[in-house]
Amino acid sequence: MKKKIKKIGVITSGGDAPGMNAAIRAVVRACSYYKIECVGAYRGYQGLIEGDFKPMTARDVSNIINCGGTILKSARSKDFRTKEGRKKAHEQLVKEGIDGLVLIGGDGTFTGGMIFNEEYNFPCIGIPGTIDNDIFGTNYTIGYDTALNTVVEVIDKIRDTASSHNRLFFVEVMGRDAGFIALNAGVGAGAEEILIPEENLGLERLLESLKRTKRSGKSSSIVVVSEGDKIGKNVFELADYVEENLKEYEVRVSVLGHMQRGGSPSCFDRVLASRLGVKAVELLLEGKTNLMVGLINEKVKTTNLDNAVKGRHEINKELLRVSDIMSI
Ligand code: F6P
């Protein structure tokens, strides 16, 4: 018979994302609602290993729904990748009396949870929290919507200066190996071209397209480049290459970087985090494990952690077509 869950631990791990605090709040408050204890661990898996715990009650998560970052802090723990580290984490969890874990993070976080569950049969439920939106089993990850809005706002500003100086801007956005941010923010910000890892445009086609743009009478342009783009050059090399081959352009580069991970979460991310946090606690109470909660077609659904990590969340190719048509 499965052990009854009386105390749940919660961590945020991997790259932080706006809305992680809203997810922590939802987990803590759902625990209070169901009259079980909740404990946060600091710095993700590292906090489990070091026993860096903080008991959390409903009032401990007041006034955080609107805050970016994560009050539990985050880390990419190297120690947890070792058997030794996981053994220590397990000992600390047993000592603290924690009998289920909610893991808020991305694929690295879920891979850790899966291995831990396999080794110690320890109940784990994942909540997708990453700006990259690169997780299978959910249409949206927590933080993605906020990041899109941040990127669009910044590109709008870049557009002002680009058009004042008749310049071509290459704007690099985050997304590791996924083009979701680039593609959606690119369309939203009216980019001329969008370079993403899922579709290699190729240098020649990029040059052709930029020439066409110039001929069509545009005086300034914005190209959004995903950091994982496979064109074979980094954004600075790409800018140099274009400037050398298209003398008519004055080129500048802007790498948006970590600003994309900060800021107050959008309403969408807060609501998503609240729904997924509640469901994660309910699943643990039902004796479920090794699942990720996600939003599919507006409904909260579950996916095996294994599928969440190995499955591929496909980009919406229709958006590429729309972008092409818009950049005429
Ligand atoms: O996974 C989120 C993310 O922001 C990626 O988009 C990016 O490649 C990576 O994290 C950067 O990680 P770090 O903050 O550890 O440099």
Short mmCIF file of C-alpha atoms and ligand atoms in Angstrom, two decimals:
data_model
loop_
_atom_site.label_atom_id
_atom_site.label_comp_id
_atom_site.label_asym_id
_atom_site.label_seq_id
_atom_site.Cartn_x
_atom_site.Cartn_y
_atom_site.Cartn_z
CA MET A 1 0.00 0.00 0.00
CA LYS A 2 1.23 3.50 -0.83
CA LYS A 3 2.31 5.72 2.05
CA LYS A 4 -0.12 8.54 2.80
CA ILE A 5 1.34 11.93 1.93
CA LYS A 6 1.52 14.24 4.96
CA LYS A 7 4.34 16.60 4.05
CA ILE A 8 5.24 17.93 0.62
CA GLY A 9 8.55 19.50 -0.37
CA VAL A 10 8.79 22.07 -3.16
CA ILE A 11 11.79 23.29 -5.14
CA THR A 12 12.49 25.62 -8.05
CA SER A 13 15.39 24.42 -10.17
CA GLY A 14 17.21 25.32 -13.40
CA GLY A 15 16.85 28.74 -15.00
CA ASP A 16 14.34 30.85 -13.10
CA ALA A 17 11.18 32.03 -14.82
CA PRO A 18 8.55 34.68 -14.02
CA GLY A 19 5.63 32.90 -12.38
CA MET A 20 7.71 30.47 -10.33
CA ASN A 21 6.68 32.37 -7.20
CA ALA A 22 3.03 32.07 -8.18
CA ALA A 23 3.58 28.31 -8.54
CA ILE A 24 5.26 28.07 -5.11
CA ARG A 25 2.35 30.02 -3.64
CA ALA A 26 -0.16 27.65 -5.25
CA VAL A 27 1.64 24.56 -3.93
CA VAL A 28 1.92 25.98 -0.40
CA ARG A 29 -1.69 27.12 -0.29
CA ALA A 30 -3.03 23.87 -1.75
CA CYS A 31 -1.16 22.04 1.01
CA SER A 32 -2.77 24.30 3.60
CA TYR A 33 -6.17 23.73 2.00
CA TYR A 34 -5.74 19.96 2.20
CA LYS A 35 -4.30 20.28 5.73
CA ILE A 36 -0.89 18.85 5.05
CA GLU A 37 2.50 20.38 5.71
CA CYS A 38 4.67 22.06 3.09
CA VAL A 39 8.41 22.66 3.14
CA GLY A 40 10.44 24.66 0.62
CA ALA A 41 14.04 23.77 -0.15
CA TYR A 42 16.44 26.51 -1.25
CA ARG A 43 18.47 26.43 -4.49
CA GLY A 44 16.68 23.49 -6.05
CA TYR A 45 18.22 20.03 -5.64
CA GLN A 46 21.21 21.57 -3.87
CA GLY A 47 18.94 22.57 -0.98
CA LEU A 48 17.68 18.99 -0.71
CA ILE A 49 21.24 17.70 -0.50
CA GLU A 50 22.20 20.27 2.15
CA GLY A 51 18.93 20.00 4.08
CA ASP A 52 18.35 23.73 3.52
CA PHE A 53 14.63 23.61 4.27
CA LYS A 54 12.01 26.17 5.25
CA PRO A 55 8.57 25.16 6.50
CA MET A 56 6.01 27.22 4.60
CA THR A 57 2.49 28.20 5.57
CA ALA A 58 -0.17 30.03 3.58
CA ARG A 59 0.96 33.37 5.03
CA ASP A 60 4.60 32.80 4.05
CA VAL A 61 3.62 33.17 0.42
CA SER A 62 1.64 36.39 0.76
CA ASN A 63 2.46 39.13 -1.76
CA ILE A 64 4.66 37.04 -4.01
CA ILE A 65 2.22 36.28 -6.85
CA ASN A 66 3.37 39.46 -8.61
CA CYS A 67 7.10 38.96 -8.07
CA GLY A 68 9.61 37.73 -10.65
CA GLY A 69 12.42 35.33 -9.79
CA THR A 70 11.89 32.72 -7.11
CA ILE A 71 11.83 33.23 -3.35
CA LEU A 72 13.25 29.69 -2.98
CA LYS A 73 16.14 30.59 -5.30
CA SER A 74 17.29 28.30 -8.04
CA ALA A 75 20.39 26.41 -9.12
CA ARG A 76 21.57 23.79 -11.58
CA SER A 77 22.96 21.36 -8.99
CA LYS A 78 26.00 19.40 -10.17
CA ASP A 79 25.98 17.32 -6.97
CA PHE A 80 22.50 15.97 -7.65
CA ARG A 81 23.80 14.48 -10.91
CA THR A 82 25.87 12.08 -8.81
CA LYS A 83 24.57 8.97 -6.99
CA GLU A 84 26.24 10.25 -3.84
CA GLY A 85 24.39 13.59 -4.05
CA ARG A 86 21.03 11.92 -4.58
CA LYS A 87 21.68 9.61 -1.61
CA LYS A 88 22.32 12.65 0.60
CA ALA A 89 19.15 14.32 -0.71
CA HIS A 90 17.14 11.21 0.10
CA GLU A 91 18.56 11.05 3.63
CA GLN A 92 17.66 14.70 4.21
CA LEU A 93 14.12 14.18 2.92
CA VAL A 94 13.59 11.19 5.20
CA LYS A 95 15.04 13.11 8.16
CA GLU A 96 12.70 16.05 7.47
CA GLY A 97 9.71 13.71 7.08
CA ILE A 98 8.96 14.84 3.53
CA ASP A 99 7.10 12.20 1.57
CA GLY A 100 6.48 13.81 -1.82
CA LEU A 101 8.14 16.45 -3.99
CA VAL A 102 6.89 19.13 -6.36
CA LEU A 103 9.61 20.06 -8.83
CA ILE A 104 9.24 23.39 -10.63
CA GLY A 105 11.63 23.71 -13.56
CA GLY A 106 12.51 22.46 -17.03
CA ASP A 107 13.85 19.31 -18.63
CA GLY A 108 17.02 19.14 -16.47
CA THR A 109 14.84 19.37 -13.35
CA PHE A 110 12.53 16.61 -14.59
CA THR A 111 15.41 14.34 -15.58
CA GLY A 112 16.75 14.65 -12.01
CA GLY A 113 13.28 13.88 -10.62
CA MET A 114 12.88 10.81 -12.80
CA ILE A 115 16.22 9.33 -11.77
CA PHE A 116 15.48 10.08 -8.13
CA ASN A 117 12.07 8.45 -8.37
CA GLU A 118 13.58 5.40 -10.01
CA GLU A 119 16.33 5.03 -7.39
CA TYR A 120 14.28 5.72 -4.26
CA ASN A 121 10.70 5.24 -5.40
CA PHE A 122 10.12 8.79 -4.11
CA PRO A 123 6.90 10.48 -5.30
CA CYS A 124 7.70 13.39 -7.64
CA ILE A 125 5.43 15.66 -9.67
CA GLY A 126 6.83 18.22 -12.12
CA ILE A 127 5.53 21.69 -12.97
CA PRO A 128 6.97 23.17 -16.19
CA GLY A 129 8.65 26.48 -15.36
CA THR A 130 10.99 27.88 -18.01
CA ILE A 131 10.83 30.83 -20.38
CA ASP A 132 11.87 28.54 -23.28
CA ASN A 133 8.51 26.74 -23.67
CA ASP A 134 10.50 23.69 -24.81
CA ILE A 135 8.65 21.05 -22.77
CA PHE A 136 6.48 18.36 -24.30
CA GLY A 137 3.10 17.80 -22.62
CA THR A 138 2.06 21.40 -22.20
CA ASN A 139 1.15 24.12 -24.67
CA TYR A 140 2.76 26.69 -22.36
CA THR A 141 5.43 26.65 -19.69
CA ILE A 142 5.30 29.09 -16.79
CA GLY A 143 7.30 32.22 -17.64
CA TYR A 144 7.07 31.94 -21.41
CA ASP A 145 4.21 34.41 -21.84
CA THR A 146 5.94 37.01 -19.64
CA ALA A 147 9.20 36.57 -21.54
CA LEU A 148 7.39 37.08 -24.86
CA ASN A 149 5.91 40.33 -23.60
CA THR A 150 9.29 41.50 -22.34
CA VAL A 151 10.95 40.73 -25.67
CA VAL A 152 8.24 42.46 -27.69
CA GLU A 153 8.46 45.54 -25.48
CA VAL A 154 12.23 45.72 -25.91
CA ILE A 155 12.13 45.16 -29.67
CA ASP A 156 9.57 47.96 -29.96
CA LYS A 157 12.18 50.22 -28.37
CA ILE A 158 14.94 48.94 -30.62
CA ARG A 159 12.68 49.65 -33.59
CA ASP A 160 12.55 53.33 -32.61
CA THR A 161 16.30 53.74 -32.80
CA ALA A 162 16.63 51.40 -35.80
CA SER A 163 14.25 53.52 -37.82
CA SER A 164 15.82 56.82 -36.70
CA HIS A 165 19.21 55.67 -38.02
CA ASN A 166 18.04 53.52 -40.94
CA ARG A 167 19.77 50.52 -39.41
CA LEU A 168 19.43 46.77 -39.55
CA PHE A 169 19.33 45.20 -36.08
CA PHE A 170 20.04 41.60 -35.18
CA VAL A 171 18.33 40.91 -31.87
CA GLU A 172 19.33 37.71 -30.11
CA VAL A 173 16.76 36.18 -27.79
CA MET A 174 16.97 33.23 -25.39
CA GLY A 175 15.60 29.75 -25.95
CA ARG A 176 18.60 27.43 -25.72
CA ASP A 177 17.68 24.89 -28.44
CA ALA A 178 14.14 26.05 -29.07
CA GLY A 179 12.76 28.84 -31.24
CA PHE A 180 9.47 29.52 -29.44
CA ILE A 181 10.50 32.89 -28.02
CA ALA A 182 12.11 34.03 -31.28
CA LEU A 183 9.22 32.93 -33.47
CA ASN A 184 6.35 34.28 -31.40
CA ALA A 185 8.03 37.48 -30.24
CA GLY A 186 9.36 37.95 -33.78
CA VAL A 187 5.88 37.85 -35.25
CA GLY A 188 4.54 39.99 -32.40
CA ALA A 189 7.24 42.61 -32.87
CA GLY A 190 6.98 42.62 -36.66
CA ALA A 191 10.49 41.28 -37.40
CA GLU A 192 11.65 41.08 -41.02
CA GLU A 193 13.28 37.69 -40.50
CA ILE A 194 13.23 35.17 -37.66
CA LEU A 195 16.07 32.68 -37.30
CA ILE A 196 15.27 29.61 -35.21
CA PRO A 197 17.00 26.24 -34.66
CA GLU A 198 14.00 24.30 -35.99
CA GLU A 199 14.29 25.81 -39.51
CA ASN A 200 17.70 26.62 -40.90
CA LEU A 201 17.11 29.51 -43.28
CA GLY A 202 20.70 29.45 -44.55
CA LEU A 203 22.95 32.44 -45.17
CA GLU A 204 22.15 32.84 -48.84
CA ARG A 205 18.42 32.99 -48.29
CA LEU A 206 18.93 35.46 -45.46
CA LEU A 207 20.94 37.76 -47.75
CA GLU A 208 18.37 37.42 -50.50
CA SER A 209 15.57 38.27 -48.13
CA LEU A 210 17.38 41.31 -46.75
CA LYS A 211 18.11 42.56 -50.28
CA ARG A 212 14.45 42.18 -51.12
CA THR A 213 13.51 44.10 -47.97
CA LYS A 214 15.76 46.97 -48.98
CA ARG A 215 14.42 47.01 -52.56
CA SER A 216 10.86 47.10 -51.25
CA GLY A 217 11.61 50.50 -49.71
CA LYS A 218 12.17 49.65 -46.05
CA SER A 219 14.79 51.83 -44.44
CA SER A 220 15.30 49.83 -41.26
CA SER A 221 14.87 46.20 -40.33
CA ILE A 222 14.84 43.84 -37.39
CA VAL A 223 16.01 40.24 -37.54
CA VAL A 224 15.24 38.15 -34.46
CA VAL A 225 17.80 35.40 -33.85
CA SER A 226 17.23 32.57 -31.42
CA GLU A 227 20.38 31.79 -29.40
CA GLY A 228 20.20 28.16 -30.56
CA ASP A 229 19.90 29.06 -34.25
CA LYS A 230 21.81 26.68 -36.54
CA ILE A 231 22.89 29.10 -39.27
CA GLY A 232 26.48 28.32 -38.30
CA LYS A 233 27.53 31.75 -37.04
CA ASN A 234 26.92 33.50 -33.77
CA VAL A 235 24.91 36.70 -33.88
CA PHE A 236 27.99 38.97 -34.05
CA GLU A 237 29.59 36.94 -36.85
CA LEU A 238 26.27 36.93 -38.62
CA ALA A 239 26.02 40.72 -38.38
CA ASP A 240 29.59 41.10 -39.74
CA TYR A 241 28.84 38.71 -42.57
CA VAL A 242 25.72 40.64 -43.57
CA GLU A 243 27.50 44.00 -43.35
CA GLU A 244 30.32 42.70 -45.56
CA ASN A 245 27.94 41.28 -48.15
CA LEU A 246 25.27 43.94 -48.15
CA LYS A 247 27.08 47.25 -48.12
CA GLU A 248 23.81 49.14 -48.18
CA TYR A 249 23.10 48.13 -44.59
CA GLU A 250 24.47 49.63 -41.39
CA VAL A 251 24.18 46.79 -38.90
CA ARG A 252 23.93 46.64 -35.10
CA VAL A 253 23.50 43.75 -32.67
CA SER A 254 21.53 43.60 -29.47
CA VAL A 255 21.68 40.53 -27.21
CA LEU A 256 18.75 40.68 -24.83
CA GLY A 257 20.11 38.06 -22.40
CA HIS A 258 18.87 37.54 -18.87
CA MET A 259 16.51 40.51 -18.79
CA GLN A 260 14.14 38.06 -20.52
CA ARG A 261 13.98 35.95 -17.37
CA GLY A 262 13.05 38.79 -15.01
CA GLY A 263 10.04 40.93 -14.27
CA SER A 264 6.59 40.62 -12.83
CA PRO A 265 4.73 37.63 -14.33
CA SER A 266 1.89 38.26 -16.78
CA CYS A 267 -1.67 37.44 -15.75
CA PHE A 268 -1.51 34.38 -18.00
CA ASP A 269 1.56 33.02 -16.20
CA ARG A 270 0.06 33.67 -12.76
CA VAL A 271 -3.13 31.82 -13.63
CA LEU A 272 -1.23 28.95 -15.25
CA ALA A 273 1.06 28.65 -12.22
CA SER A 274 -1.90 28.65 -9.84
CA ARG A 275 -3.72 25.90 -11.76
CA LEU A 276 -0.66 23.69 -12.15
CA GLY A 277 0.43 24.15 -8.53
CA VAL A 278 -2.93 23.02 -7.18
CA LYS A 279 -3.03 20.02 -9.50
CA ALA A 280 0.50 18.93 -8.56
CA VAL A 281 -0.45 18.74 -4.88
CA GLU A 282 -3.69 16.91 -5.67
CA LEU A 283 -1.84 14.32 -7.74
CA LEU A 284 0.60 13.60 -4.91
CA LEU A 285 -2.33 13.21 -2.51
CA GLU A 286 -3.91 10.74 -4.95
CA GLY A 287 -0.73 8.66 -4.75
CA LYS A 288 0.50 9.61 -8.24
CA THR A 289 4.15 10.07 -9.14
CA ASN A 290 6.52 10.61 -12.04
CA LEU A 291 4.10 12.93 -13.82
CA MET A 292 4.26 16.47 -15.10
CA VAL A 293 1.22 18.72 -15.05
CA GLY A 294 0.62 20.87 -18.11
CA LEU A 295 -1.97 22.82 -20.02
CA ILE A 296 -3.26 21.23 -23.20
CA ASN A 297 -6.07 22.93 -25.10
CA GLU A 298 -6.94 24.96 -22.00
CA LYS A 299 -7.28 21.87 -19.77
CA VAL A 300 -4.86 20.74 -17.06
CA LYS A 301 -3.43 17.38 -18.16
CA THR A 302 -0.66 15.06 -17.04
CA THR A 303 2.26 13.56 -18.99
CA ASN A 304 4.87 11.04 -17.80
CA LEU A 305 8.06 12.85 -16.82
CA ASP A 306 9.89 10.61 -19.26
CA ASN A 307 7.73 11.81 -22.17
CA ALA A 308 7.95 15.40 -20.99
CA VAL A 309 11.74 15.20 -21.25
CA LYS A 310 12.09 13.07 -24.38
CA GLY A 311 9.08 14.24 -26.38
CA ARG A 312 9.43 17.16 -28.74
CA HIS A 313 7.27 20.23 -28.37
CA GLU A 314 6.88 21.34 -31.98
CA ILE A 315 6.85 24.97 -33.00
CA ASN A 316 3.86 26.25 -34.92
CA LYS A 317 5.09 26.27 -38.53
CA GLU A 318 2.12 28.31 -39.62
CA LEU A 319 3.72 31.24 -37.81
CA LEU A 320 6.73 31.06 -40.13
CA ARG A 321 4.41 31.41 -43.09
CA VAL A 322 2.61 34.34 -41.46
CA SER A 323 5.95 35.97 -40.73
CA ASP A 324 7.01 35.58 -44.38
CA ILE A 325 3.82 37.15 -45.62
CA MET A 326 4.05 40.01 -43.10
CA SER A 327 7.61 40.91 -44.02
CA ILE A 328 6.77 41.66 -47.66
O1 F6P B 1 16.45 27.56 -19.88
C1 F6P B 1 16.26 28.90 -19.72
C2 F6P B 1 17.45 29.68 -20.22
O2 F6P B 1 17.21 31.04 -19.95
C3 F6P B 1 17.80 29.46 -21.70
O3 F6P B 1 16.98 30.21 -22.55
C4 F6P B 1 19.25 29.86 -21.72
O4 F6P B 1 19.93 29.23 -22.77
C5 F6P B 1 19.75 29.39 -20.40
O5 F6P B 1 18.63 29.30 -19.54
C6 F6P B 1 20.80 30.26 -19.76
O6 F6P B 1 21.20 29.68 -18.57
P1 F6P B 1 22.10 30.37 -17.46
O7 F6P B 1 21.27 31.41 -16.79
O8 F6P B 1 22.48 29.25 -16.55
O9 F6P B 1 23.26 30.97 -18.18
#
